[in-house]
Amino acid sequence: MAQQPSPRAGLIDMGDTTTFFRDTRHEPHRRATAEAPWVRRLLITGALSFLGIFLGMPLVSVFAEGLKKGLGFNFHTFLDPQTLSAIKLTFIVAGISVPLNCVFGVAAAWAITKFDFRGKNLLITLIDLPFSVSPVIAGLIYVLLFGAPGPFGTWLSDHNLKIIFAVPGIVLATTFVTFPFVARELIPLMQAQGRTEEEAARVLGASGWQTFWRVTLPNIKWGLLYGVILCNARAMGEFGAVSVVSSHIRGETITIPLQIEILYNDYNTAGAFALASLLAFLGLVTLVLKTWIERKKAAALRAAEMDLIT
Amino acid sequence: MSVEVRNITKRFGKFTALDNLNLKIESGELVALLGPSGSGKTTLLRIIAGLEFPDPGAGQVLFYGEEVTNLPASERKAGFAFQHYALFRHLNVFENIAFGLRVLPRSKRPKEPEIRERVEKLLKLIQLDAHGKRFPTQLSGGQRQRVALARALAVGPKVLLLDEPFGALDAKVRKELRRWLRQLHEEIHVTTLFVTHDREEALEVAGRVAVLRDGRIEQVGTPEEIYDRPASAFVYDFLGNVNLFHGQPHGGSVKIGDTEYAVTEKGGPLETPAVAFVRPHDIRISREPGGHATLAARVIRCNTAGPSAHLELRRLDNDGWFEVQLSKEQFNELQLNTGDQVYVELRNVRVFPEDYSI
Amino acid sequence: MASKNFRVLPGFRLTLGYTLLYLSLIVLIPLAGVFVKTSTLSWEQFWHIVTAPRALASYRLSFGASFLAALVNVFFGIMVAWVLVRYEFFGKKIVDALVDIPFALPTAVAGITLTALYVPNGWIGQLLAPMGVQVAFTQLGVFIALTFIGLPFIVRTVQPVLEDFDPEIEEAAASLGANRWQTFRRVILPMLFPAMLTGFSLAFARALGEYGSVIFIAGNMPGKTEITPLLIATKLDQFDYAGATALAVVMLVGSFAILLTVNLLQWRSSRHLARV
């Protein structure tokens, strides 16, 4: 019989040890920290069903609907002058707002990660602000500023300049909603990479620009690319904000998402889905690129963190 | 409760962690598993705990004679303490210790006042009764390890398994906790098995030590047994500083200087070259040859900083280098200087075949 | 330590200045404009607008559906994250990448696709119609759309925590006698809580402001299936700037309040979880 534990230690008397344990000679064992197989199967089924219904079906559906009338019809839709101008405008808007936010992102990340100053956390929070603002409000704020009710409203109309209900307004609204993408990719990356390489370059005599081009940029290239891709995807797909600032005049201030809405409301469902499947395809391409770059980015981050430890 | 492992083999891919290992630990013992990294000691401990399992069909684990080989850890009722404590960061000290009691099946679970009483008793035992409301991140390393031990003890395990319990702590705290563990064991008498790579710890704390190497047990015995009578060159080397003396094989012995030393392992004529192992503090120095002091050497360096004197000497016959440790008095008596020629006597010599390299 | 007047690396004034300028021009000043414009209203006028029945109905729908959608996403998000981190199955890598689809898909595309799926003769709609369940053009449809767009948030915030989870903590719980469910409920789940909270607040905030994915499937009937962002857009269409702005203030204040609360909750719960 096992020795009774000392009562002073307040331990539990486990009783007779001869019938203590299950007879498991014939039971297959599993790791102490693994679930029973049926639990595993249940969870996997549950997760995949959820994803299948909420993700899989829409994805399949958009391509199924988009190819219903065949590729010929789709090309016909794309070459329609209205659609063409929508495509053109989308690219112009993205082509302006993405580089703008890119430059901002780099500048903000440089200021935040290479220097110490008070209010840094506040600045980072403010940069994230556009993410918590509804796209409709994003459009609204520019209407308030540059539209009829705004401080510049009369001045602009006097000079025959249009911002709201014209392309500049769309650019502004798109820039707002895609504002944080590049910055919030670069900030953690550059924070992990530290300042030592740039300081070393300076000590060796490099100018500010040389330091940036030759030292910083190569280190952040994957993070930058990642941010740009996300920024671009959102810029091309933005709907709510653009809808508010657009004049909805066909052929003038219509981007691809707006054109999809127009076709849909015109009961040209097939046409709407043709365009939609195009954007969905671009979305998938974005995902593929994103996944590929993510791996490169993680490697760069890991390398930077290893340097910090050693 | 006794613990026994029989014919345990465990492989990880191509690497054999445990090779047909057998060990029996009696009820109430405090045993150390000692060995270098990769020797399999942690794997053995985890297999006993039920966190790992031996290769299918390759071995049995028995608690008090009953086979538990296939029981998962949650049913073995073996307390386990991790090297990095693995405390639940979201629970305070009290709740950490109470955890094992709270997850008992309803039929066995004590009522709340009883849980409180037991946990408070344990807090007193580990001398942290004022820290019950603190969180692990607010404790020092030594305190955390004590909480981890209390947590493992709370459910009254029949065996306590400690994985390098003091490895992550600095030297002073380690010494204090070693003493504390011994006291705890004397009070509670739970069968305890702990893993360490620190020979001092094993020799100081344990009642018996099992030395492991490459998945096998080299020797099991009391600290005195394995230190004074190491069964192999490996054990000898692992347990302390060692000098190697090569000599001429001569029948059943090895001749060093003018003295012959018998082979300690399995007598009989030497088939392979053998080496004599001597501890630095088992070497006597004299200025004149005589008796067993027959090996001529020259003093290369004297280091007298610290509690004893450490000398480096070089053999005159084959330029072999060795260390000697003398007390300060012995050193002053001899009045040795660098360059002196002296004669050394080797004591407590263990001769092993020359198939082991340090 | 570095003197304020001397910085080793150049460009501080340039980059910080440009950052602040750009931030102010694009974000801060326009946002401030909303509050400035609203301040021109009297308190009664403001109150009258934001408590109009139509507005109240839109809050109930927007906040209610967003909250529920985020909640559902917490439950399934943890399940998905768990399955992706802990188990192996065929096609796992693809599934993992596809979780980000709601991020990559433009909202209008999601909007018309979900509508097509859930109308009575859509793939899913036709399965539900015989049971008398109508999704498209109902509040249920709004909920479904908001669940779609919030899906990745909890998965992506919980995944890294699960990946870094110390296996020894689970082993410790097992050695103390806890079965897998007890370990999950008492040890793993509490430690996931801060990440869950972050994900929840991100999903909630996104759902609140969502426009494109919702307006196609919602039906947009005032008082019934009209979300607040749509109400704002409608008022703008009618040149009711004051009305639109007042509602925008409600939305902004509401979102910020939620974010603040969640941040506070998160700070409190993760205080003791700092890596040791």
Coordinates of N, CA, C and O in Angstrom, one line a residue, chain B residues 22-169:
Chain B
N22 N 15.7 0.6 -18.9 CA 15.0 0.1 -17.7 C 15.4 0.8 -16.5 O 16.5 1.2 -16.3
L23 N 14.4 1.1 -15.6 CA 14.7 1.8 -14.4 C 13.5 1.6 -13.4 O 12.4 1.6 -13.8
K24 N 13.9 1.4 -12.1 CA 12.9 1.2 -11.1 C 13.1 2.2 -10.0 O 14.2 2.4 -9.5
I25 N 12.1 2.9 -9.6 CA 12.2 3.9 -8.6 C 11.2 3.5 -7.5 O 10.0 3.3 -7.7
E26 N 11.8 3.4 -6.2 CA 10.9 3.0 -5.1 C 10.1 4.1 -4.6 O 10.4 5.3 -4.8
S27 N 9.0 3.7 -3.9 CA 8.1 4.7 -3.3 C 8.9 5.6 -2.4 O 9.6 5.2 -1.5
G28 N 8.6 6.9 -2.6 CA 9.2 7.9 -1.6 C 10.6 8.3 -1.9 O 11.1 9.2 -1.2
E29 N 11.2 7.8 -3.0 CA 12.6 8.2 -3.3 C 12.6 9.5 -3.9 O 11.7 10.0 -4.5
L30 N 13.8 10.1 -3.9 CA 14.1 11.4 -4.6 C 15.2 11.1 -5.5 O 16.4 10.9 -5.1
V31 N 14.9 10.9 -6.8 CA 15.9 10.4 -7.8 C 16.2 11.5 -8.8 O 15.3 12.2 -9.3
A32 N 17.5 11.6 -9.2 CA 17.8 12.6 -10.2 C 18.1 11.8 -11.5 O 18.8 10.8 -11.5
L33 N 17.7 12.3 -12.6 CA 18.1 11.8 -13.9 C 19.1 12.8 -14.5 O 18.8 13.9 -14.8
L34 N 20.3 12.3 -14.5 CA 21.4 13.2 -14.9 C 22.0 12.9 -16.2 O 22.2 11.7 -16.5
G35 N 22.4 13.8 -17.0 CA 23.0 13.5 -18.3 C 23.1 14.8 -19.1 O 22.5 15.8 -18.8
P36 N 23.9 14.7 -20.2 CA 24.1 15.8 -21.1 C 22.8 16.0 -22.0 O 22.0 15.1 -22.0
S37 N 22.8 17.1 -22.7 CA 21.6 17.3 -23.6 C 21.6 16.2 -24.7 O 22.7 15.8 -25.2
G38 N 20.4 15.7 -25.0 CA 20.3 14.7 -25.9 C 20.5 13.3 -25.4 O 20.4 12.3 -26.1
S39 N 20.6 13.2 -24.0 CA 20.8 11.9 -23.4 C 19.5 11.2 -23.2 O 19.4 10.0 -22.9
G40 N 18.4 11.9 -23.4 CA 17.1 11.3 -23.3 C 16.4 11.5 -22.0 O 15.3 10.9 -21.8
K41 N 17.0 12.2 -21.1 CA 16.4 12.3 -19.7 C 15.0 13.0 -19.7 O 14.1 12.5 -19.1
T42 N 14.9 14.1 -20.5 CA 13.6 14.8 -20.5 C 12.6 13.9 -21.2 O 11.4 13.9 -20.8
T43 N 13.0 13.2 -22.3 CA 12.1 12.3 -22.9 C 11.6 11.3 -22.0 O 10.4 11.0 -21.9
L44 N 12.5 10.7 -21.2 CA 12.0 9.7 -20.2 C 11.0 10.2 -19.2 O 10.0 9.6 -18.9
L45 N 11.3 11.4 -18.7 CA 10.4 12.1 -17.8 C 9.1 12.3 -18.4 O 8.0 12.0 -17.8
R46 N 9.0 12.8 -19.6 CA 7.8 13.0 -20.3 C 7.0 11.8 -20.5 O 5.8 11.7 -20.5
I47 N 7.7 10.7 -20.8 CA 7.0 9.4 -21.0 C 6.4 8.9 -19.7 O 5.3 8.4 -19.7
I48 N 7.1 9.1 -18.6 CA 6.5 8.7 -17.3 C 5.3 9.6 -17.0 O 4.3 9.1 -16.5
A49 N 5.4 10.9 -17.4 CA 4.3 11.8 -17.2 C 3.1 11.5 -18.0 O 1.9 11.9 -17.7
G50 N 3.3 10.9 -19.2 CA 2.2 10.7 -20.1 C 2.1 11.8 -21.1 O 1.1 11.9 -21.8
L51 N 3.1 12.6 -21.2 CA 3.1 13.7 -22.3 C 3.7 13.2 -23.6 O 3.6 13.8 -24.6
E52 N 4.4 12.1 -23.5 CA 4.9 11.4 -24.7 C 4.6 9.9 -24.5 O 4.4 9.5 -23.3
F53 N 4.7 9.1 -25.5 CA 4.5 7.7 -25.4 C 5.6 7.0 -26.0 O 6.2 7.4 -27.1
P54 N 6.0 5.8 -25.5 CA 7.1 5.0 -26.1 C 6.6 4.5 -27.5 O 5.4 4.5 -27.8
D55 N 7.6 4.1 -28.3 CA 7.2 3.6 -29.6 C 6.3 2.4 -29.4 O 6.4 1.7 -28.4
P56 N 5.3 2.2 -30.3 CA 4.3 1.2 -30.1 C 5.0 -0.2 -29.8 O 5.8 -0.6 -30.5
G57 N 4.5 -0.8 -28.8 CA 5.1 -2.1 -28.4 C 6.4 -2.1 -27.8 O 7.0 -3.1 -27.4
A58 N 7.0 -0.9 -27.7 CA 8.4 -0.8 -27.2 C 8.4 -0.3 -25.8 O 8.9 0.8 -25.5
G59 N 7.9 -1.0 -24.8 CA 8.1 -0.6 -23.4 C 6.9 -0.4 -22.6 O 5.8 -0.3 -23.1
Q60 N 7.1 -0.4 -21.3 CA 5.9 -0.3 -20.4 C 6.3 0.7 -19.3 O 7.5 0.8 -18.9
V61 N 5.3 1.4 -18.9 CA 5.5 2.3 -17.7 C 4.5 1.8 -16.7 O 3.3 1.5 -16.9
L62 N 5.0 1.6 -15.4 CA 4.2 1.0 -14.4 C 4.2 1.9 -13.2 O 5.3 2.3 -12.7
F63 N 3.0 2.3 -12.7 CA 2.9 3.0 -11.4 C 2.4 2.0 -10.4 O 1.3 1.5 -10.5
Y64 N 3.3 1.8 -9.4 CA 2.9 0.8 -8.3 C 2.4 -0.5 -8.9 O 1.5 -1.1 -8.5
G65 N 3.2 -1.0 -9.9 CA 2.9 -2.3 -10.4 C 1.8 -2.3 -11.5 O 1.6 -3.2 -12.2
E66 N 1.0 -1.2 -11.6 CA 0.0 -1.2 -12.6 C 0.4 -0.5 -13.9 O 1.1 0.5 -13.8
E67 N 0.1 -1.1 -15.0 CA 0.6 -0.6 -16.2 C -0.2 0.7 -16.6 O -1.4 0.7 -16.7
V68 N 0.5 1.7 -16.9 CA -0.2 3.0 -17.3 C 0.3 3.5 -18.7 O 0.1 4.6 -19.1
T69 N 1.0 2.6 -19.4 CA 1.7 3.0 -20.6 C 0.9 3.8 -21.6 O 1.3 4.7 -22.2
N70 N -0.4 3.4 -21.7 CA -1.2 4.0 -22.7 C -2.2 5.1 -22.1 O -3.0 5.7 -22.8
L71 N -2.1 5.3 -20.8 CA -2.9 6.3 -20.2 C -2.4 7.7 -20.6 O -1.2 8.0 -20.5
P72 N -3.3 8.6 -21.0 CA -2.9 10.0 -21.3 C -2.5 10.7 -20.0 O -2.9 10.3 -18.9
A73 N -1.8 11.8 -20.1 CA -1.3 12.5 -18.9 C -2.4 12.9 -18.0 O -2.3 12.9 -16.8
S74 N -3.6 13.3 -18.5 CA -4.7 13.8 -17.7 C -5.2 12.7 -16.8 O -5.9 13.0 -15.8
E75 N -4.9 11.5 -17.0 CA -5.4 10.4 -16.1 C -4.3 9.8 -15.3 O -4.6 8.8 -14.5
R76 N -3.1 10.2 -15.4 CA -2.0 9.5 -14.7 C -1.8 10.0 -13.3 O -1.2 9.4 -12.5
K77 N -2.3 11.2 -13.0 CA -2.2 11.8 -11.7 C -0.7 11.9 -11.3 O -0.3 11.5 -10.1
A78 N 0.1 12.3 -12.2 CA 1.5 12.5 -11.9 C 1.7 14.0 -12.0 O 1.4 14.6 -13.0
G79 N 2.3 14.6 -10.9 CA 2.5 16.0 -11.0 C 3.7 16.3 -11.8 O 4.7 15.6 -11.7
F80 N 3.6 17.4 -12.6 CA 4.7 17.7 -13.5 C 5.1 19.2 -13.4 O 4.2 20.1 -13.4
A81 N 6.4 19.5 -13.3 CA 6.8 20.9 -13.2 C 7.8 21.2 -14.4 O 8.7 20.4 -14.6
F82 N 7.5 22.2 -15.2 CA 8.3 22.5 -16.4 C 9.4 23.4 -16.1 O 9.4 24.2 -15.1
Q83 N 10.4 23.4 -16.9 CA 11.6 24.2 -16.7 C 11.2 25.7 -16.8 O 11.8 26.5 -16.0
H84 N 10.3 26.1 -17.7 CA 9.9 27.4 -17.7 C 8.5 27.7 -17.1 O 7.7 28.5 -17.5
Y85 N 8.2 26.8 -16.1 CA 7.1 27.0 -15.2 C 5.7 26.7 -15.8 O 4.9 26.1 -15.2
A86 N 5.5 27.2 -17.0 CA 4.2 27.0 -17.7 C 3.0 27.4 -16.8 O 2.0 26.7 -16.8
L87 N 3.2 28.5 -16.0 CA 2.1 28.9 -15.2 C 1.0 29.6 -16.1 O 1.3 30.1 -17.2
F88 N -0.3 29.5 -15.6 CA -1.4 30.1 -16.4 C -1.3 31.6 -16.1 O -1.7 32.1 -15.1
R89 N -0.9 32.4 -17.2 CA -0.7 33.8 -17.0 C -2.0 34.6 -16.7 O -2.0 35.7 -16.1
H90 N -3.1 34.0 -17.1 CA -4.4 34.8 -16.9 C -5.0 34.5 -15.5 O -6.0 35.1 -15.2
L91 N -4.4 33.6 -14.8 CA -4.9 33.3 -13.4 C -3.9 33.8 -12.4 O -2.7 33.7 -12.6
N92 N -4.4 34.2 -11.2 CA -3.5 34.6 -10.2 C -2.9 33.3 -9.5 O -3.3 32.2 -9.8
V93 N -2.0 33.6 -8.6 CA -1.3 32.5 -7.9 C -2.3 31.5 -7.3 O -2.1 30.3 -7.5
F94 N -3.2 32.0 -6.6 CA -4.2 31.2 -5.9 C -4.9 30.3 -6.9 O -5.0 29.0 -6.7
E95 N -5.4 30.9 -8.0 CA -6.1 30.1 -9.0 C -5.3 29.1 -9.7 O -5.7 28.0 -10.1
N96 N -4.0 29.5 -9.9 CA -3.1 28.5 -10.6 C -3.0 27.3 -9.7 O -3.1 26.1 -10.2
I97 N -2.8 27.5 -8.4 CA -2.6 26.3 -7.5 C -3.9 25.5 -7.4 O -3.9 24.3 -7.4
A98 N -5.0 26.2 -7.4 CA -6.3 25.6 -7.3 C -6.8 24.9 -8.6 O -7.7 24.1 -8.5
F99 N -6.1 25.1 -9.7 CA -6.6 24.6 -11.0 C -6.8 23.1 -11.0 O -7.9 22.7 -11.4
G100 N -5.9 22.3 -10.5 CA -6.0 20.9 -10.5 C -7.3 20.4 -9.7 O -8.0 19.5 -10.1
L101 N -7.6 21.2 -8.6 CA -8.7 20.8 -7.8 C -10.0 21.2 -8.6 O -11.0 20.5 -8.5
R102 N -10.0 22.3 -9.3 CA -11.2 22.8 -10.0 C -11.6 21.9 -11.1 O -12.7 21.9 -11.6
V103 N -10.6 21.2 -11.8 CA -11.0 20.5 -12.9 C -11.3 19.0 -12.6 O -11.5 18.2 -13.5
L104 N -11.3 18.7 -11.3 CA -11.7 17.3 -11.0 C -13.1 17.1 -11.4 O -13.9 18.0 -11.4
P105 N -13.4 15.8 -11.7 CA -14.8 15.5 -12.0 C -15.7 15.8 -10.8 O -15.3 15.7 -9.7
R106 N -16.9 16.2 -11.1 CA -17.8 16.8 -10.0 C -17.9 15.9 -8.8 O -17.9 16.3 -7.7
S107 N -17.9 14.6 -9.1 CA -18.0 13.6 -7.9 C -16.8 13.7 -7.0 O -17.0 13.5 -5.8
K108 N -15.7 14.0 -7.5 CA -14.5 14.0 -6.7 C -14.1 15.4 -6.2 O -13.2 15.6 -5.4
R109 N -14.7 16.5 -6.8 CA -14.3 17.8 -6.6 C -14.6 18.3 -5.2 O -15.8 18.1 -4.8
P110 N -13.7 18.8 -4.5 CA -14.0 19.3 -3.1 C -14.8 20.6 -3.2 O -14.8 21.3 -4.2
K111 N -15.5 20.9 -2.1 CA -16.3 22.1 -2.0 C -15.4 23.3 -1.9 O -14.2 23.2 -1.5
E112 N -15.9 24.5 -2.2 CA -15.1 25.7 -2.3 C -14.3 26.0 -1.0 O -13.1 26.3 -1.1
P113 N -14.9 25.9 0.2 CA -14.1 26.2 1.4 C -12.9 25.2 1.5 O -11.8 25.6 2.0
E114 N -13.1 24.0 1.1 CA -12.0 23.0 1.2 C -10.9 23.3 0.2 O -9.7 23.2 0.6
I115 N -11.3 23.7 -1.0 CA -10.3 24.1 -1.9 C -9.5 25.3 -1.4 O -8.2 25.3 -1.4
R116 N -10.2 26.3 -0.8 CA -9.5 27.4 -0.3 C -8.5 27.0 0.8 O -7.4 27.4 0.8
E117 N -9.0 26.1 1.7 CA -8.1 25.6 2.7 C -6.8 24.9 2.2 O -5.7 25.2 2.6
R118 N -7.0 24.0 1.2 CA -5.9 23.3 0.7 C -4.9 24.3 0.0 O -3.7 24.2 0.2
V119 N -5.4 25.2 -0.8 CA -4.5 26.1 -1.5 C -3.8 27.0 -0.5 O -2.6 27.2 -0.6
E120 N -4.5 27.4 0.6 CA -3.8 28.3 1.5 C -2.7 27.5 2.3 O -1.6 28.0 2.5
K121 N -3.0 26.2 2.5 CA -1.9 25.4 3.2 C -0.7 25.3 2.3 O 0.4 25.5 2.8
L122 N -0.9 25.1 1.0 CA 0.2 25.0 0.1 C 0.9 26.3 -0.1 O 2.1 26.4 -0.1
L123 N 0.2 27.4 -0.1 CA 0.8 28.8 -0.2 C 1.7 29.0 1.0 O 2.8 29.5 0.9
K124 N 1.3 28.5 2.2 CA 2.2 28.6 3.4 C 3.4 27.7 3.2 O 4.5 28.2 3.5
L125 N 3.2 26.6 2.6 CA 4.3 25.6 2.5 C 5.4 26.2 1.6 O 6.5 26.0 1.8
I126 N 4.9 26.9 0.5 CA 5.9 27.5 -0.4 C 6.3 28.9 0.0 O 7.0 29.6 -0.8
Q127 N 5.8 29.3 1.2 CA 6.2 30.6 1.7 C 5.7 31.8 0.8 O 6.4 32.8 0.7
L128 N 4.6 31.6 0.2 CA 4.1 32.7 -0.6 C 2.7 33.1 -0.2 O 1.8 33.5 -1.0
D129 N 2.3 32.9 1.1 CA 1.0 33.1 1.6 C 0.5 34.6 1.3 O -0.7 34.8 1.3
A130 N 1.4 35.5 1.2 CA 0.9 36.9 1.0 C 0.7 37.2 -0.5 O 0.3 38.3 -0.8
H131 N 1.1 36.3 -1.3 CA 1.1 36.6 -2.8 C 0.0 35.9 -3.5 O 0.0 35.9 -4.7
G132 N -1.0 35.4 -2.8 CA -2.1 34.7 -3.5 C -2.8 35.4 -4.6 O -3.2 34.8 -5.6
K133 N -2.9 36.7 -4.5 CA -3.7 37.5 -5.5 C -2.8 38.0 -6.6 O -3.2 38.5 -7.6
R134 N -1.5 37.7 -6.5 CA -0.6 38.2 -7.6 C -0.7 37.4 -8.8 O -1.1 36.2 -8.7
F135 N -0.2 38.0 -9.9 CA -0.2 37.2 -11.2 C 1.2 36.8 -11.5 O 2.2 37.4 -11.0
P136 N 1.4 35.7 -12.2 CA 2.7 35.2 -12.5 C 3.7 36.2 -13.0 O 4.9 36.2 -12.7
T137 N 3.2 37.2 -13.9 CA 4.2 38.1 -14.4 C 4.7 39.1 -13.3 O 5.7 39.8 -13.5
Q138 N 4.0 39.0 -12.1 CA 4.5 39.9 -11.1 C 5.5 39.2 -10.1 O 5.9 39.8 -9.1
L139 N 5.8 38.0 -10.4 CA 6.7 37.2 -9.5 C 8.0 37.0 -10.1 O 8.3 37.1 -11.3
S140 N 9.0 36.7 -9.2 CA 10.4 36.4 -9.6 C 10.4 35.0 -10.1 O 9.5 34.2 -9.9
G141 N 11.5 34.6 -10.8 CA 11.6 33.3 -11.3 C 11.5 32.2 -10.2 O 10.8 31.2 -10.3
G142 N 12.2 32.5 -9.1 CA 12.2 31.5 -8.0 C 10.8 31.3 -7.4 O 10.3 30.2 -7.2
Q143 N 10.1 32.4 -7.3 CA 8.7 32.4 -6.8 C 7.8 31.6 -7.8 O 7.0 30.8 -7.4
R144 N 8.0 31.9 -9.1 CA 7.2 31.2 -10.1 C 7.4 29.7 -10.0 O 6.4 28.9 -10.1
Q145 N 8.6 29.3 -9.8 CA 8.8 27.8 -9.8 C 8.2 27.2 -8.5 O 7.7 26.1 -8.6
R146 N 8.2 27.9 -7.5 CA 7.6 27.4 -6.3 C 6.0 27.3 -6.5 O 5.4 26.3 -6.0
V147 N 5.5 28.3 -7.1 CA 4.0 28.2 -7.5 C 3.8 27.0 -8.3 O 2.8 26.2 -8.1
A148 N 4.7 26.8 -9.3 CA 4.5 25.6 -10.2 C 4.5 24.3 -9.4 O 3.7 23.4 -9.7
L149 N 5.4 24.2 -8.5 CA 5.5 23.0 -7.7 C 4.2 22.9 -6.8 O 3.7 21.8 -6.7
A150 N 3.8 24.0 -6.2 CA 2.6 23.9 -5.4 C 1.4 23.5 -6.2 O 0.6 22.7 -5.8
R151 N 1.3 24.0 -7.4 CA 0.2 23.7 -8.3 C 0.2 22.2 -8.6 O -0.8 21.5 -8.6
A152 N 1.4 21.6 -8.8 CA 1.5 20.2 -9.1 C 1.2 19.3 -7.9 O 0.6 18.3 -8.0
L153 N 1.4 19.9 -6.7 CA 1.2 19.1 -5.5 C -0.3 19.2 -5.1 O -0.7 18.3 -4.3
A154 N -1.0 20.2 -5.5 CA -2.3 20.5 -5.0 C -3.3 19.3 -5.1 O -4.1 19.1 -4.2
V155 N -3.2 18.5 -6.2 CA -4.1 17.3 -6.3 C -3.6 16.1 -5.7 O -4.1 15.0 -5.9
G156 N -2.5 16.2 -4.9 CA -2.0 15.0 -4.2 C -1.5 13.9 -5.1 O -1.9 12.8 -5.1
P157 N -0.6 14.3 -6.0 CA -0.1 13.2 -6.9 C 0.8 12.2 -6.1 O 1.3 12.5 -5.1
K158 N 0.8 11.0 -6.7 CA 1.6 10.0 -6.1 C 3.1 10.1 -6.5 O 4.0 9.4 -5.9
V159 N 3.3 10.8 -7.6 CA 4.7 10.9 -8.1 C 4.8 12.3 -8.6 O 3.9 12.9 -9.2
L160 N 6.0 12.9 -8.3 CA 6.2 14.3 -8.7 C 7.4 14.3 -9.8 O 8.4 13.7 -9.5
L161 N 7.2 14.9 -10.9 CA 8.2 14.9 -12.0 C 8.6 16.3 -12.3 O 7.8 17.2 -12.5
L162 N 9.9 16.6 -12.2 CA 10.4 17.9 -12.3 C 11.4 18.0 -13.5 O 12.4 17.3 -13.5
D163 N 11.1 18.8 -14.5 CA 11.9 18.9 -15.7 C 12.9 20.1 -15.5 O 12.5 21.2 -15.8
E164 N 14.1 19.8 -15.2 CA 15.1 20.9 -15.0 C 14.5 22.1 -14.2 O 14.5 23.2 -14.7
P165 N 14.0 21.8 -13.0 CA 13.2 22.8 -12.3 C 13.9 24.1 -12.1 O 13.3 25.2 -12.0
F166 N 15.2 24.0 -11.9 CA 15.9 25.3 -11.5 C 16.8 25.7 -12.7 O 17.6 26.6 -12.5
G167 N 16.7 25.2 -13.8 CA 17.6 25.5 -14.9 C 17.5 27.0 -15.4 O 18.5 27.5 -15.8
A168 N 16.3 27.6 -15.2 CA 16.2 28.9 -15.8 C 16.5 30.0 -14.7 O 16.2 31.2 -14.9
L169 N 17.0 29.6 -13.6 CA 17.2 30.5 -12.5 C 18.7 30.8 -12.3 O 19.5 29.9 -12.6

